[in-house]
Amino acid sequence: MTDLDARSAATGTGDRSRPRTVLPALCVTQITSWGIVYYAFPVLNPQITATTGWPVGATTAAFSAALLISAIAGIRVGRIIDHRGPRTVMTAGSALGVLSILIIAAAPNLLVFFTGWAVAGFAMAGTFYQPAFAALTRWRAPDHVRALTIVTLAGGLASTVFAPLTAVLADHLTWRATYLVLALILAAVTIPAHALALKAPWPKAASAPAHANGGAVQVARSRPFWMLATALTLSAFAVYAVVVALVPLLLERGLTTGQAAWALGLGGAGQTLGRTLYTALARRTAVTARTVALIALGGATTAALAIVPGPYTLLLTLSVAAGMVRGNLTLLQATAIADRWGTTHYGRLSGLLAAPATAASALAPFAGAALAAPLDGYPALFAMLALLSGIAALIAARSTPTNAHAADR
């Protein structure tokens, strides 16, 4: 048996289970779903608060509530996909996404606005990275890392495409009309794409590897799983707090708003660049070492931003480096379950793993801003976040399963 045959047997999949339309369809729907349901909000929120008089804190809280709901709902979504495949979940999620945007656009008060974002939370759980990762991990194994890299590269274009488009629409329309146009785009692109491209037979789950005897419940209750979940949650908190706090930090350094915005934007470009390197990294490193190294690098770039006052070109370089680490961390989480415990219960375990990290990323912007004042500024905040990443790396070092065959292959 060749190495490829062996890996295909281990995952329960082969070329016959790889519908060709899945990957391009998911690339398009990730760009569209993220672009409209997620990235349109920060562009439109100033107009929303200005025209309605609603507090910025309230509208932002509604958005964060959606992220928290998606974290919780994602656990159930993963279990459904494991058993039934992604078609129904992702098609329904797209329909909910359209409904949520329509509710938000029509909201006469904050209560309805919050309701719309609550519905959006369920839509996120059914359409964002986690269900797409579950679909590709089962359909594209054993080459799923390449597929995951491609879909995250596409997802990284969501802000590039839809933030400017949303801004152009908002220049000519009200925020409500802008959301209505975006809802039409979301319906036209994502609902038929998920309904038609994901209808291939769902491959039978692979047999659980030896170290996963007892199934998903035993793995989810194991010490390595919770060590990994804790490490990724702390890392996610630090990473997303850094993203939101970077502009205020650079303003404290004496940079202009435009210079700070460019630094943030180039960090996003670094994120895309970093994702192109993950396949080679995964091929050359063991999973535990890779996890520790990437989380530690996240802490190192954060510490450098805390310490280095300039010049501007060096700060730009650090922002790009931090973005490259973030890009790799996205794929690290996407592959964490399959690398350690196989693909048998990928959807369920991935949902459990992602839930606290998603919640942390939702809370990080508020917590970071709240901590900056008592810490006497953003450099001290970045130093604290770097320390948090260091702790996460130490915890990740203890996340290797008892049977390390999968973890260190």
PDB file of C-alpha atoms in Angstrom, residues 211 219 222-229 231 286-292 336-337 339-341 392-409:
ATOM      1  CA  HIS A 211      -5.775   6.898  21.018  1.00  0.00           C
ATOM      2  CA  VAL A 219     -11.338  13.062  23.690  1.00  0.00           C
ATOM      3  CA  SER A 222      -9.154  14.520  28.098  1.00  0.00           C
ATOM      4  CA  ARG A 223      -6.462  16.693  29.616  1.00  0.00           C
ATOM      5  CA  PRO A 224      -4.638  17.300  26.295  1.00  0.00           C
ATOM      6  CA  PHE A 225      -7.862  18.564  24.688  1.00  0.00           C
ATOM      7  CA  TRP A 226      -8.543  21.081  27.433  1.00  0.00           C
ATOM      8  CA  MET A 227      -4.908  22.133  27.537  1.00  0.00           C
ATOM      9  CA  LEU A 228      -5.124  22.832  23.810  1.00  0.00           C
ATOM     10  CA  ALA A 229      -8.458  24.638  24.156  1.00  0.00           C
ATOM     11  CA  ALA A 231      -3.931  27.654  25.016  1.00  0.00           C
ATOM     12  CA  ALA A 286       5.411  18.116  14.618  1.00  0.00           C
ATOM     13  CA  VAL A 287       2.039  19.440  15.667  1.00  0.00           C
ATOM     14  CA  THR A 288       2.849  20.210  19.309  1.00  0.00           C
ATOM     15  CA  ALA A 289       6.086  21.982  18.428  1.00  0.00           C
ATOM     16  CA  ARG A 290       4.266  23.920  15.709  1.00  0.00           C
ATOM     17  CA  THR A 291       1.531  24.974  18.121  1.00  0.00           C
ATOM     18  CA  VAL A 292       3.972  26.148  20.773  1.00  0.00           C
ATOM     19  CA  ALA A 336      -5.610  20.920  15.340  1.00  0.00           C
ATOM     20  CA  ILE A 337      -8.254  18.190  15.696  1.00  0.00           C
ATOM     21  CA  ASP A 339      -3.638  16.333  13.424  1.00  0.00           C
ATOM     22  CA  ARG A 340      -4.157  14.983  16.948  1.00  0.00           C
ATOM     23  CA  TRP A 341      -7.322  12.861  16.953  1.00  0.00           C
ATOM     24  CA  ALA A 392      -0.547  30.040  26.354  1.00  0.00           C
ATOM     25  CA  ALA A 393       2.577  28.626  24.693  1.00  0.00           C
ATOM     26  CA  LEU A 394       3.608  26.882  27.915  1.00  0.00           C
ATOM     27  CA  ILE A 395       0.136  25.348  28.230  1.00  0.00           C
ATOM     28  CA  ALA A 396       0.198  24.270  24.566  1.00  0.00           C
ATOM     29  CA  ALA A 397       3.404  22.336  25.239  1.00  0.00           C
ATOM     30  CA  ARG A 398       1.329  19.967  27.377  1.00  0.00           C
ATOM     31  CA  SER A 399      -1.401  19.374  24.760  1.00  0.00           C
ATOM     32  CA  THR A 400       0.108  16.277  23.131  1.00  0.00           C
ATOM     33  CA  PRO A 401      -2.298  13.302  23.288  1.00  0.00           C
ATOM     34  CA  THR A 402      -1.226  10.335  25.407  1.00  0.00           C
ATOM     35  CA  ASN A 403      -0.668   8.348  22.236  1.00  0.00           C
ATOM     36  CA  ALA A 404       1.483  10.786  20.306  1.00  0.00           C
ATOM     37  CA  HIS A 405       1.378   8.928  16.978  1.00  0.00           C
ATOM     38  CA  ALA A 406      -0.993  11.393  15.341  1.00  0.00           C
ATOM     39  CA  ALA A 407       0.404  14.447  17.067  1.00  0.00           C
ATOM     40  CA  ASP A 408       3.966  13.950  15.964  1.00  0.00           C
ATOM     41  CA  ARG A 409       3.612  12.283  12.623  1.00  0.00           C
TER      42      ARG A 409
END
